[in-house]
């Protein structure tokens, strides 16, 4: 038996536009996604004997059966490679909250897929890994690259870019959350929502002055959810009033974040942890 430990990081969206729908019903998007220093931990035991996958997690809200994305990756990897499945045990430590828009589940799946391909000496090419990941979920290919990227289409077009952003990101995750499916279904009824200027956002990230581009950041899913979810609107107003910073929702929510300069970030985090008792408050860096 061999034991491996993997850290799977979260992401945030800075700008998210919904441009329409593809023929398969999936939404066409244009957005930026950036990896951040917020991690789940996967402790993986490979037993070198025939068997299946066993998942252990103290967080009872996380499914440990075939609904878990790790099971889907496990099954598809062995199907695609025709390797005989081995007994694997994963102890999953969930730090990235669910229903937050932070991509925790997708990250876990993508990092497990990369682990399996490495463990078996790369039976799948980078292209094959990409399409296997995309079959499981549209956010997984981003985590295979795990670089700041412009993501378009239904998640299949990924254009990485280098940035110089040194800001800290303070994340607020309330106790409530929304499913991605619900957020996108609500968005279908709206077509006249402010568009994020993705090229300007990328320019701000590349130049390290994203705070100067804040007026260009918008998230279609946030705009729609604010019209339907009073608790989300109250949270946004509360954060902005207390921090005097512009807030942004990541992905389909419900997590919000603000940008902070390093010199003031730790003091603001400490005050926010005391004030926002109904939120999980996490200070992160860009990766």
XYZ file of N, CA and C in Angstrom:
861
model
N 0.838 -1.205 0.000
C 0.000 0.000 0.000
C 0.870 1.251 0.000
N 0.508 2.227 -0.855
C 1.213 3.498 -0.919
C 0.249 4.625 -0.558
N 0.778 5.652 0.107
C -0.048 6.780 0.547
C 0.474 8.064 -0.095
N -0.451 8.853 -0.614
C -0.114 10.115 -1.264
C -1.008 11.210 -0.691
N -0.485 12.425 -0.658
C -1.260 13.560 -0.155
C -1.270 14.645 -1.223
N -2.457 15.132 -1.564
C -2.622 16.127 -2.631
C -3.449 17.298 -2.109
N -3.025 18.502 -2.462
C -3.806 19.698 -2.146
C -4.498 20.181 -3.420
N -5.803 20.364 -3.334
C -6.605 20.820 -4.481
C -7.142 22.213 -4.174
N -6.749 23.192 -4.990
C -7.092 24.583 -4.689
C -8.409 25.031 -5.316
N -8.936 26.121 -4.779
C -10.169 26.728 -5.276
C -9.863 27.723 -6.396
N -10.930 28.353 -6.908
C -10.804 29.411 -7.927
C -11.804 30.504 -7.611
N -11.560 31.679 -8.196
C -12.592 32.710 -8.221
C -12.798 33.156 -9.662
N -13.991 33.659 -9.924
C -14.290 34.316 -11.196
C -14.195 35.815 -10.991
N -13.511 36.490 -11.902
C -13.527 37.953 -11.927
C -14.178 38.339 -13.253
N -15.488 38.505 -13.207
C -16.268 38.760 -14.418
C -16.817 37.473 -14.995
N -18.122 37.477 -15.277
C -18.775 36.302 -15.879
C -19.948 36.791 -16.726
N -19.862 36.546 -18.037
C -20.940 36.887 -18.968
C -21.587 35.622 -19.512
N -22.912 35.627 -19.598
C -23.652 34.560 -20.276
C -24.044 35.091 -21.644
N -23.575 34.422 -22.692
C -23.768 34.921 -24.053
C -24.894 34.221 -24.802
N -25.447 33.156 -24.230
C -26.512 32.416 -24.900
C -26.433 30.952 -24.531
N -26.993 30.122 -25.402
C -26.990 28.680 -25.147
C -26.478 27.925 -26.359
N -25.742 26.857 -26.096
C -25.282 25.973 -27.161
C -26.416 25.022 -27.547
N -26.238 24.287 -28.626
C -27.278 23.359 -29.091
C -27.577 22.276 -28.051
N -26.574 21.934 -27.251
C -26.785 20.886 -26.239
C -27.457 21.412 -24.967
N -27.809 22.712 -24.955
C -28.498 23.284 -23.803
C -27.594 23.931 -22.775
N -26.278 23.721 -22.907
C -25.347 24.345 -21.968
C -25.190 25.831 -22.287
N -24.908 26.605 -21.256
C -24.772 28.045 -21.439
C -23.402 28.401 -22.013
N -23.408 29.371 -22.921
C -22.174 29.887 -23.512
C -21.670 31.031 -22.648
N -20.419 30.950 -22.245
C -19.877 31.882 -21.265
C -18.643 32.610 -21.783
N -18.351 33.716 -21.158
C -17.081 34.417 -21.338
C -16.712 34.957 -19.962
N -15.590 34.509 -19.396
C -15.272 34.838 -18.005
C -13.782 34.652 -17.757
N -13.312 35.174 -16.647
C -11.968 34.849 -16.191
C -12.086 33.925 -14.986
N -11.124 33.023 -14.869
C -11.027 32.145 -13.699
C -9.585 32.173 -13.224
N -9.407 32.336 -11.921
C -8.060 32.401 -11.350
C -7.939 31.473 -10.151
N -6.871 30.672 -10.092
C -6.664 29.795 -8.930
C -6.252 30.606 -7.714
N -6.709 30.183 -6.535
C -6.397 30.892 -5.288
C -5.948 29.891 -4.215
N -5.337 30.429 -3.162
C -4.748 29.601 -2.102
C -5.787 29.211 -1.049
N -6.714 28.386 -1.442
C -7.786 27.883 -0.570
C -7.907 26.417 -0.956
N -7.646 25.493 -0.016
C -7.385 24.119 -0.409
C -8.262 23.083 0.292
N -8.653 22.061 -0.472
C -9.053 20.774 0.074
C -7.816 19.883 0.090
N -7.828 18.860 0.931
C -6.716 17.908 0.981
C -7.238 16.500 0.726
N -6.591 15.801 -0.199
C -6.933 14.417 -0.509
C -5.787 13.517 -0.053
N -6.070 12.648 0.877
C -5.100 11.630 1.303
C -5.485 10.336 0.588
N -4.640 9.909 -0.328
C -4.976 8.797 -1.226
C -4.141 7.574 -0.884
N -4.812 6.471 -0.626
C -4.138 5.194 -0.375
C -4.429 4.252 -1.546
N -3.379 3.775 -2.181
C -3.511 2.812 -3.284
C -3.027 1.465 -2.767
N -3.902 0.445 -2.835
C -3.621 -0.830 -2.173
C -2.960 -1.869 -3.067
N -2.758 -1.544 -4.366
C -2.114 -2.485 -5.297
C -2.818 -3.842 -5.321
N -4.146 -3.783 -5.314
C -4.955 -4.993 -5.441
C -6.277 -4.602 -6.087
N -6.957 -5.572 -6.668
C -8.229 -5.294 -7.325
C -9.234 -4.754 -6.309
N -10.102 -3.879 -6.793
C -11.106 -3.343 -5.880
C -11.760 -2.100 -6.429
N -12.356 -1.322 -5.532
C -13.059 -0.112 -5.939
C -12.577 1.086 -5.150
N -13.360 2.162 -5.220
C -13.012 3.407 -4.549
C -13.832 3.553 -3.272
N -13.161 3.956 -2.201
C -13.819 4.211 -0.919
C -13.474 5.639 -0.495
N -14.497 6.440 -0.199
C -14.301 7.839 0.175
C -14.712 8.036 1.627
N -13.855 8.735 2.360
C -14.141 9.072 3.753
C -14.041 10.587 3.902
N -15.026 11.163 4.572
C -15.036 12.615 4.764
C -15.842 12.933 6.023
N -15.270 13.762 6.904
C -15.959 14.122 8.146
C -17.161 15.014 7.892
N -17.137 15.756 6.782
C -18.247 16.638 6.427
C -19.406 15.787 5.906
N -20.444 15.671 6.705
C -21.571 14.787 6.376
C -22.404 15.282 5.204
N -22.203 16.530 4.792
C -22.954 17.042 3.640
C -22.339 16.568 2.313
N -21.144 16.003 2.372
C -20.460 15.535 1.170
C -20.835 14.082 0.901
N -21.403 13.767 -0.263
C -21.749 12.364 -0.562
C -20.501 11.504 -0.680
N -20.597 10.284 -0.203
C -19.457 9.372 -0.275
C -19.721 8.214 -1.229
N -20.825 8.343 -1.993
C -21.178 7.301 -2.954
C -20.930 7.802 -4.370
N -21.608 7.219 -5.354
C -21.336 7.537 -6.756
C -21.788 8.929 -7.168
N -22.431 9.659 -6.290
C -22.766 11.056 -6.581
C -21.525 11.949 -6.478
N -20.512 11.482 -5.779
C -19.296 12.270 -5.596
C -18.492 12.292 -6.886
N -17.969 13.464 -7.230
C -17.223 13.638 -8.471
C -15.978 12.750 -8.521
N -15.438 12.395 -7.356
C -14.266 11.512 -7.327
C -14.603 10.132 -7.872
N -15.829 9.664 -7.613
C -16.275 8.369 -8.166
C -16.365 8.450 -9.683
N -16.883 9.563 -10.180
C -17.027 9.705 -11.636
C -15.666 9.699 -12.312
N -14.695 10.373 -11.713
C -13.336 10.384 -12.259
C -12.740 8.974 -12.210
N -12.897 8.314 -11.081
C -12.367 6.963 -10.902
C -12.886 6.024 -11.992
N -14.197 6.034 -12.195
C -14.802 5.123 -13.173
C -14.384 5.467 -14.596
N -14.400 6.743 -14.935
C -14.055 7.136 -16.312
C -12.578 6.892 -16.619
N -11.715 7.121 -15.644
C -10.286 6.907 -15.902
C -10.026 5.448 -16.277
N -10.585 4.530 -15.520
C -10.338 3.116 -15.814
C -11.054 2.668 -17.092
N -12.191 3.266 -17.395
C -12.871 2.971 -18.667
C -12.027 3.434 -19.851
N -11.520 4.656 -19.774
C -10.751 5.227 -20.884
C -9.426 4.493 -21.085
N -8.779 4.082 -19.996
C -7.442 3.476 -20.110
C -7.485 1.962 -20.240
N -8.629 1.363 -19.899
C -8.760 -0.107 -19.890
C -7.822 -0.766 -18.884
N -7.342 0.006 -17.920
C -6.555 -0.559 -16.818
C -7.526 -1.188 -15.825
N -7.122 -2.300 -15.223
C -8.002 -2.951 -14.250
C -8.065 -2.103 -12.980
N -9.260 -1.765 -12.507
C -9.380 -0.888 -11.336
C -8.710 -1.456 -10.093
N -8.025 -0.585 -9.370
C -7.397 -0.963 -8.113
C -8.188 -0.409 -6.935
N -7.991 -1.029 -5.798
C -8.618 -0.540 -4.573
C -7.935 0.748 -4.142
N -8.731 1.805 -4.000
C -8.216 3.108 -3.582
C -9.106 3.666 -2.472
N -8.476 4.209 -1.470
C -9.200 4.866 -0.378
C -8.792 6.335 -0.367
N -9.775 7.237 -0.367
C -9.504 8.671 -0.293
C -10.119 9.239 0.981
N -9.278 9.840 1.803
C -9.764 10.596 2.954
C -9.760 12.063 2.534
N -10.957 12.617 2.409
C -11.123 13.966 1.879
C -11.360 14.953 3.012
N -10.449 15.907 3.108
C -10.635 16.989 4.086
C -11.155 18.209 3.346
N -12.438 18.522 3.561
C -13.088 19.626 2.852
C -12.916 20.932 3.617
N -12.176 21.838 3.006
C -12.067 23.197 3.534
C -12.828 24.177 2.649
N -12.796 23.922 1.334
C -13.502 24.784 0.383
C -15.000 24.491 0.510
N -15.800 25.470 0.860
C -17.229 25.215 1.060
C -17.967 24.898 -0.235
N -19.018 24.118 -0.101
C -19.877 23.771 -1.237
C -20.866 24.903 -1.504
N -21.456 24.883 -2.701
C -22.430 25.901 -3.114
C -21.899 27.300 -2.839
N -20.651 27.514 -3.260
C -19.987 28.796 -3.005
C -19.542 29.472 -4.288
N -19.410 28.710 -5.400
C -18.864 29.264 -6.627
C -17.341 29.245 -6.644
N -16.750 28.444 -5.740
C -15.298 28.375 -5.609
C -14.690 27.154 -6.305
N -15.533 26.287 -6.842
C -15.040 25.160 -7.641
C -14.405 24.038 -6.852
N -14.750 23.887 -5.582
C -14.108 22.871 -4.749
C -14.252 21.454 -5.269
N -15.461 21.071 -5.655
C -15.685 19.719 -6.167
C -14.950 19.474 -7.468
N -15.001 20.446 -8.372
C -14.313 20.319 -9.658
C -12.806 20.201 -9.459
N -12.278 20.966 -8.526
C -10.851 20.902 -8.245
C -10.463 19.535 -7.699
N -11.234 19.012 -6.752
C -10.957 17.678 -6.217
C -10.901 16.649 -7.347
N -11.887 16.715 -8.249
C -11.947 15.768 -9.351
C -10.763 15.889 -10.297
N -10.406 17.121 -10.648
C -9.310 17.341 -11.592
C -7.972 16.904 -11.004
N -7.738 17.213 -9.740
C -6.463 16.825 -9.133
C -6.373 15.309 -8.941
N -7.500 14.656 -8.669
C -7.504 13.188 -8.582
C -7.220 12.574 -9.949
N -7.785 13.156 -10.992
C -7.529 12.666 -12.352
C -6.048 12.806 -12.702
N -5.455 13.954 -12.386
C -4.024 14.143 -12.660
C -3.187 13.138 -11.865
N -3.605 12.873 -10.625
C -2.884 11.893 -9.811
C -2.921 10.514 -10.465
N -4.114 10.058 -10.877
C -4.232 8.733 -11.487
C -3.377 8.619 -12.740
N -3.383 9.647 -13.560
C -2.612 9.587 -14.799
C -1.108 9.538 -14.515
N -0.677 10.264 -13.495
C 0.738 10.224 -13.102
C 1.101 8.874 -12.499
N 0.226 8.365 -11.624
C 0.484 7.094 -10.933
C 0.691 5.952 -11.930
N -0.075 5.978 -13.017
C 0.024 4.904 -14.025
C 0.947 5.275 -15.193
N 1.828 6.245 -14.971
C 2.846 6.634 -15.973
C 2.229 7.176 -17.260
N 1.234 8.004 -17.129
C 0.678 8.819 -18.220
C 0.094 8.005 -19.384
N -0.887 7.161 -19.093
C -1.553 6.451 -20.196
C -2.422 7.362 -21.065
N -2.841 8.511 -20.514
C -3.677 9.449 -21.266
C -2.864 10.675 -21.650
N -3.025 11.121 -22.889
C -2.378 12.348 -23.350
C -3.060 13.550 -22.705
N -2.444 14.728 -22.844
C -3.051 15.944 -22.305
C -4.412 16.200 -22.927
N -4.539 15.922 -24.216
C -5.826 16.124 -24.896
C -6.875 15.156 -24.368
N -6.489 13.906 -24.161
C -7.431 12.913 -23.632
C -7.848 13.276 -22.205
N -6.894 13.720 -21.400
C -7.229 14.159 -20.044
C -8.244 15.293 -20.076
N -8.022 16.240 -20.993
C -8.905 17.390 -21.129
C -10.341 16.948 -21.401
N -10.532 16.066 -22.381
C -11.883 15.686 -22.772
C -12.529 14.746 -21.767
N -11.732 13.925 -21.101
C -12.289 13.108 -20.016
C -12.806 14.032 -18.909
N -11.996 15.012 -18.526
C -12.394 15.961 -17.489
C -13.648 16.726 -17.904
N -13.705 17.138 -19.158
C -14.842 17.916 -19.648
C -16.131 17.094 -19.632
N -16.024 15.791 -19.852
C -17.203 14.907 -19.767
C -17.787 14.906 -18.354
N -16.926 15.047 -17.368
C -17.379 14.993 -15.973
C -17.948 16.331 -15.523
N -17.321 17.442 -15.937
C -17.806 18.759 -15.540
C -17.072 19.862 -16.274
N -17.780 20.947 -16.591
C -17.208 21.986 -17.455
C -16.099 22.787 -16.780
N -16.002 22.764 -15.427
C -14.939 23.503 -14.743
C -13.661 22.681 -14.581
N -13.752 21.367 -14.777
C -12.581 20.522 -14.511
C -11.385 20.817 -15.411
N -11.576 21.064 -16.726
C -10.401 21.350 -17.566
C -9.591 22.553 -17.083
N -10.263 23.564 -16.537
C -9.528 24.716 -16.000
C -8.543 24.265 -14.934
N -8.966 23.372 -14.042
C -8.099 22.943 -12.945
C -6.968 22.032 -13.419
N -7.098 21.448 -14.601
C -5.967 20.695 -15.156
C -4.826 21.653 -15.479
N -5.157 22.817 -16.041
C -4.148 23.840 -16.331
C -3.795 24.609 -15.064
N -4.834 24.981 -14.296
C -4.678 25.665 -13.012
C -3.874 26.955 -13.134
N -4.204 27.730 -14.157
C -3.588 29.038 -14.383
C -4.685 30.067 -14.613
N -4.376 31.326 -14.309
C -5.312 32.397 -14.655
C -5.662 32.276 -16.130
N -6.962 32.288 -16.441
C -7.386 32.009 -17.816
C -8.666 32.754 -18.164
N -8.785 33.060 -19.444
C -10.073 33.443 -20.003
C -10.732 32.147 -20.451
N -11.960 31.919 -19.980
C -12.670 30.677 -20.281
C -13.919 31.030 -21.082
N -14.074 30.376 -22.240
C -15.179 30.704 -23.141
C -15.905 29.441 -23.585
N -16.992 29.663 -24.334
C -17.811 28.537 -24.799
C -18.540 27.922 -23.627
N -18.563 26.607 -23.566
C -19.185 25.919 -22.434
C -18.124 25.449 -21.446
N -16.948 26.062 -21.528
C -15.837 25.728 -20.637
C -14.693 25.047 -21.344
N -14.873 24.810 -22.664
C -13.864 24.048 -23.413
C -12.770 24.914 -24.016
N -12.996 26.226 -24.106
C -11.981 27.113 -24.678
C -11.297 27.862 -23.542
N -10.048 27.525 -23.287
C -9.301 28.074 -22.159
C -8.040 28.755 -22.673
N -7.909 30.039 -22.373
C -6.743 30.803 -22.813
C -6.007 31.325 -21.586
N -4.935 30.666 -21.163
C -4.193 31.119 -19.981
C -3.474 32.438 -20.234
N -3.256 33.189 -19.167
C -2.461 34.410 -19.254
C -1.704 34.603 -17.944
N -0.584 35.324 -18.025
C 0.196 35.636 -16.830
C -0.259 36.981 -16.269
N -0.268 37.091 -14.960
C -0.695 38.345 -14.344
C 0.270 38.739 -13.231
N 0.179 39.984 -12.806
C 1.070 40.503 -11.767
C 0.300 40.928 -10.524
N -0.879 40.381 -10.336
C -1.743 40.808 -9.230
C -1.200 40.303 -7.892
N -0.922 41.225 -6.987
C -0.395 40.883 -5.666
C -1.442 41.089 -4.572
N -2.643 41.485 -4.968
C -3.680 41.755 -3.976
C -4.049 40.472 -3.217
N -4.527 40.673 -2.005
C -5.139 39.585 -1.241
C -6.620 39.537 -1.586
N -7.218 38.368 -1.437
C -8.650 38.201 -1.679
C -9.290 37.737 -0.380
N -10.239 38.498 0.125
C -10.956 38.105 1.340
C -12.318 37.561 0.926
N -12.559 36.304 1.292
C -13.771 35.603 0.859
C -14.751 35.481 2.020
N -16.019 35.728 1.717
C -17.106 35.601 2.692
C -18.071 34.532 2.187
N -18.173 33.415 2.902
C -19.120 32.368 2.510
C -20.200 32.269 3.581
N -21.443 32.698 3.255
C -22.535 32.603 4.231
C -22.986 31.154 4.415
N -23.845 30.932 5.384
C -24.340 29.574 5.638
C -25.249 29.086 4.521
N -25.916 30.019 3.839
C -26.796 29.600 2.741
C -25.989 29.454 1.448
N -26.551 28.730 0.508
C -25.899 28.540 -0.789
C -26.934 28.279 -1.864
N -26.495 28.270 -3.109
C -27.383 28.027 -4.247
C -26.742 26.983 -5.151
N -27.568 26.171 -5.762
C -27.032 25.214 -6.724
C -26.721 25.946 -8.021
N -25.704 25.459 -8.715
C -25.346 26.035 -10.013
C -26.527 25.950 -10.973
N -27.222 24.836 -10.938
C -28.369 24.614 -11.828
C -29.438 25.682 -11.611
N -29.749 25.980 -10.343
C -30.762 26.990 -10.038
C -30.346 28.359 -10.561
N -29.084 28.719 -10.355
C -28.608 30.039 -10.779
C -28.726 30.205 -12.289
N -28.325 29.172 -13.041
C -28.389 29.280 -14.501
C -29.829 29.274 -15.006
N -30.689 28.523 -14.356
C -32.099 28.516 -14.759
C -32.722 29.892 -14.566
N -32.400 30.552 -13.473
C -32.919 31.907 -13.234
C -32.395 32.888 -14.284
N -31.159 32.691 -14.710
C -30.546 33.629 -15.666
C -31.214 33.584 -17.036
N -31.890 32.484 -17.351
C -32.499 32.332 -18.681
C -33.584 33.366 -18.952
N -34.135 33.938 -17.883
C -35.237 34.890 -18.054
C -34.754 36.324 -18.283
N -33.442 36.537 -18.235
C -32.920 37.904 -18.325
C -31.891 38.029 -19.440
N -32.005 39.092 -20.221
C -31.065 39.310 -21.321
C -30.430 40.699 -21.302
N -30.949 41.603 -20.473
C -30.439 42.986 -20.454
C -29.705 43.263 -19.148
N -28.656 42.502 -18.924
C -27.863 42.647 -17.697
C -26.486 43.182 -18.071
N -25.917 44.001 -17.199
C -24.607 44.619 -17.450
C -23.556 43.562 -17.804
N -22.801 43.851 -18.853
C -21.748 42.943 -19.294
C -20.429 43.294 -18.626
N -19.703 42.271 -18.203
C -18.334 42.470 -17.745
C -17.442 42.722 -18.952
N -16.482 43.627 -18.805
C -15.514 43.883 -19.875
C -14.315 42.970 -19.642
N -14.387 41.761 -20.178
C -13.368 40.753 -19.901
C -11.968 41.191 -20.370
N -11.818 41.753 -21.580
C -10.471 42.199 -21.980
C -9.870 43.230 -21.022
N -10.695 44.185 -20.522
C -10.175 45.181 -19.584
C -9.814 44.552 -18.239
N -10.608 43.572 -17.815
C -10.303 42.865 -16.566
C -8.962 42.147 -16.690
N -8.761 41.473 -17.809
C -7.495 40.760 -18.033
C -6.334 41.751 -18.074
N -6.551 42.888 -18.702
C -5.510 43.927 -18.736
C -5.149 44.372 -17.320
N -6.175 44.591 -16.482
C -5.936 44.992 -15.098
C -5.167 43.941 -14.311
N -5.480 42.677 -14.554
C -4.765 41.595 -13.878
C -3.314 41.516 -14.356
N -3.123 41.662 -15.658
C -1.765 41.607 -16.207
C -0.902 42.745 -15.675
N -1.515 43.907 -15.502
C -0.771 45.082 -15.038
C -0.707 45.175 -13.516
N -1.445 44.290 -12.839
C -1.435 44.286 -11.380
C -2.259 45.377 -10.744
N -3.209 45.941 -11.501
C -4.033 47.029 -10.946
C -5.522 46.732 -11.119
N -5.927 45.517 -10.791
C -7.316 45.095 -10.989
C -8.298 46.006 -10.246
N -7.869 46.598 -9.131
C -8.778 47.471 -8.377
C -9.175 48.720 -9.164
N -8.353 49.090 -10.142
C -8.690 50.229 -10.997
C -9.717 49.850 -12.065
N -9.998 48.566 -12.211
C -10.948 48.091 -13.224
C -12.245 47.574 -12.599
N -12.461 47.869 -11.329
C -13.598 47.279 -10.616
C -14.940 47.599 -11.265
N -15.076 48.770 -11.867
C -16.339 49.153 -12.497
C -16.632 48.289 -13.728
N -15.623 47.582 -14.227
C -15.796 46.734 -15.404
C -16.128 45.285 -15.035
N -16.149 44.990 -13.739
C -16.417 43.618 -13.282
C -17.915 43.450 -13.041
N -18.463 42.428 -13.641
C -19.875 42.105 -13.444
C -20.039 40.596 -13.584
N -21.066 40.053 -12.945
C -21.344 38.620 -12.975
C -22.839 38.448 -13.245
N -23.171 37.933 -14.411
C -24.583 37.772 -14.775
C -25.360 36.963 -13.738
N -24.745 35.930 -13.204
C -25.442 35.083 -12.231
C -25.711 35.853 -10.938
N -24.763 36.684 -10.528
C -24.972 37.505 -9.342
C -26.127 38.474 -9.562
N -26.129 39.150 -10.708
C -27.168 40.145 -10.987
C -28.555 39.515 -10.911
N -28.676 38.305 -11.424
C -29.972 37.615 -11.415
C -30.333 37.152 -10.011
N -29.367 36.569 -9.303
C -29.652 36.073 -7.952
C -30.027 37.209 -7.009
N -29.435 38.387 -7.191
C -29.770 39.531 -6.335
C -31.238 39.936 -6.477
N -31.818 39.649 -7.642
C -33.233 39.970 -7.876
C -34.167 38.970 -7.191
N -33.645 37.795 -6.869
C -34.492 36.714 -6.343
C -34.158 36.304 -4.909
N -32.975 36.605 -4.453
C -32.524 36.114 -3.147
C -32.240 37.294 -2.215
N -33.185 37.578 -1.330
C -33.041 38.721 -0.425
C -31.836 38.562 0.497
N -31.558 37.312 0.904
C -30.450 37.096 1.822
C -29.106 37.424 1.170
N -29.006 37.206 -0.144
C -27.772 37.526 -0.856
C -27.587 39.040 -0.946
N -28.675 39.743 -1.246
C -28.616 41.205 -1.338
C -28.221 41.816 0.000
N -28.775 41.274 1.089
C -28.441 41.771 2.423
C -26.973 41.536 2.739
N -26.456 40.379 2.350
C -25.052 40.070 2.599
C -24.142 41.025 1.844
N -24.426 41.249 0.564
C -23.606 42.159 -0.246
C -23.586 43.559 0.375
N -24.755 44.049 0.743
C -24.843 45.388 1.327
C -24.090 45.470 2.656
N -24.177 44.401 3.442
C -23.515 44.369 4.753
C -21.993 44.403 4.596
N -21.472 43.612 3.640
C -20.017 43.580 3.415
C -19.524 44.939 2.932
N -20.246 45.513 1.964
C -19.804 46.787 1.390
C -19.885 47.924 2.417
N -20.898 47.898 3.249
C -21.039 48.949 4.264
C -19.938 48.840 5.307
N -19.620 47.613 5.727
C -18.639 47.428 6.803
C -17.208 47.632 6.307
N -16.881 47.104 5.129
C -15.498 47.160 4.630
C -15.222 48.384 3.771
N -16.299 49.023 3.293
C -16.173 50.143 2.349
C -15.409 49.716 1.086
N -15.616 48.482 0.704
C -15.006 47.930 -0.507
C -16.104 47.407 -1.425
N -15.843 47.433 -2.718
C -16.777 46.850 -3.686
C -16.658 45.335 -3.609
N -17.789 44.648 -3.578
C -17.785 43.189 -3.455
C -18.164 42.537 -4.778
N -17.699 41.307 -4.942
C -17.963 40.555 -6.173
C -18.317 39.114 -5.814
N -19.316 38.572 -6.496
C -19.669 37.172 -6.299
C -18.855 36.320 -7.266
N -18.401 35.159 -6.810
C -17.664 34.255 -7.674
C -18.588 33.158 -8.202
N -18.494 32.896 -9.502
C -19.288 31.832 -10.114
C -20.771 31.993 -9.855
N -21.397 30.898 -9.428
C -22.831 30.913 -9.145
C -23.120 31.162 -7.670
N -22.095 31.606 -6.915
C -22.288 31.969 -5.515
C -22.435 30.748 -4.608
N -22.650 31.049 -3.356
C -23.028 32.308 -2.726
C -21.859 33.097 -2.115
N -20.612 32.695 -2.396
C -19.465 33.382 -1.796
C -19.200 34.720 -2.487
N -18.855 35.705 -1.665
C -18.422 37.015 -2.136
C -16.948 37.212 -1.786
N -16.304 38.133 -2.501
C -14.923 38.468 -2.165
C -14.677 39.956 -2.389
N -13.639 40.450 -1.707
C -13.155 41.817 -1.908
C -11.649 41.755 -2.117
N -11.106 42.754 -2.790
C -9.658 42.869 -2.972
C -9.077 43.721 -1.852
N -7.922 43.302 -1.330
C -7.250 44.041 -0.263
C -5.764 44.170 -0.558
N -5.182 45.251 -0.091
C -3.731 45.398 -0.143
C -3.128 44.645 1.041
N -1.926 44.108 0.844
C -1.318 43.240 1.858
C -1.155 43.938 3.207
N -0.801 45.201 3.207
C -0.511 45.903 4.460
C -1.724 46.006 5.381
N -2.924 46.005 4.807
C -4.138 46.126 5.624
C -4.950 44.839 5.687
N -4.566 43.820 4.912
C -5.408 42.629 4.735
C -5.639 41.870 6.034
N -4.591 41.674 6.825
C -4.728 40.823 8.020
C -5.552 41.509 9.102
N -5.418 42.812 9.197
C -6.229 43.561 10.159
C -7.706 43.517 9.773
N -7.984 43.705 8.491
C -9.376 43.673 8.013
C -9.966 42.272 8.171
N -9.159 41.249 7.873
C -9.652 39.871 8.063
C -10.034 39.639 9.519
N -9.186 40.044 10.439
C -9.439 39.824 11.862
C -10.743 40.506 12.296
N -10.949 41.735 11.836
C -12.174 42.460 12.193
C -13.406 41.812 11.566
N -13.263 41.359 10.315
C -14.402 40.747 9.616
C -14.788 39.409 10.237
N -13.791 38.654 10.723
C -14.108 37.369 11.364
C -14.954 37.578 12.615
N -14.691 38.683 13.318
C -15.468 38.982 14.519
C -16.857 39.506 14.174
N -16.934 40.293 13.101
C -18.200 40.953 12.763
C -19.142 40.030 11.992
N -18.604 39.263 11.040
C -19.446 38.398 10.205
C -19.490 36.993 10.793
N -20.194 36.857 11.902
C -20.240 35.576 12.607
C -21.043 34.523 11.843
N -21.872 34.967 10.897
C -22.685 34.036 10.118
C -21.998 33.646 8.802
N -20.718 33.996 8.658
C -19.967 33.689 7.435
C -18.657 32.997 7.778
N -18.192 32.183 6.844
C -16.826 31.677 6.896
C -15.966 32.710 6.162
N -14.988 33.281 6.847
C -14.154 34.335 6.281
C -12.753 33.789 6.053
N -12.268 33.860 4.808
C -10.988 33.269 4.430
C -10.162 34.255 3.622
N -8.909 34.463 4.026
C -7.994 35.336 3.292
C -7.113 34.483 2.381
N -7.050 34.866 1.095
C -6.331 34.059 0.112
C -5.408 34.929 -0.740
N -4.497 34.249 -1.440
C -3.651 34.858 -2.447
C -4.024 34.309 -3.820
N -3.662 35.036 -4.871
C -3.672 34.455 -6.201
C -2.514 33.469 -6.305
N -2.710 32.394 -7.028
C -1.635 31.429 -7.274
C -0.979 31.709 -8.620
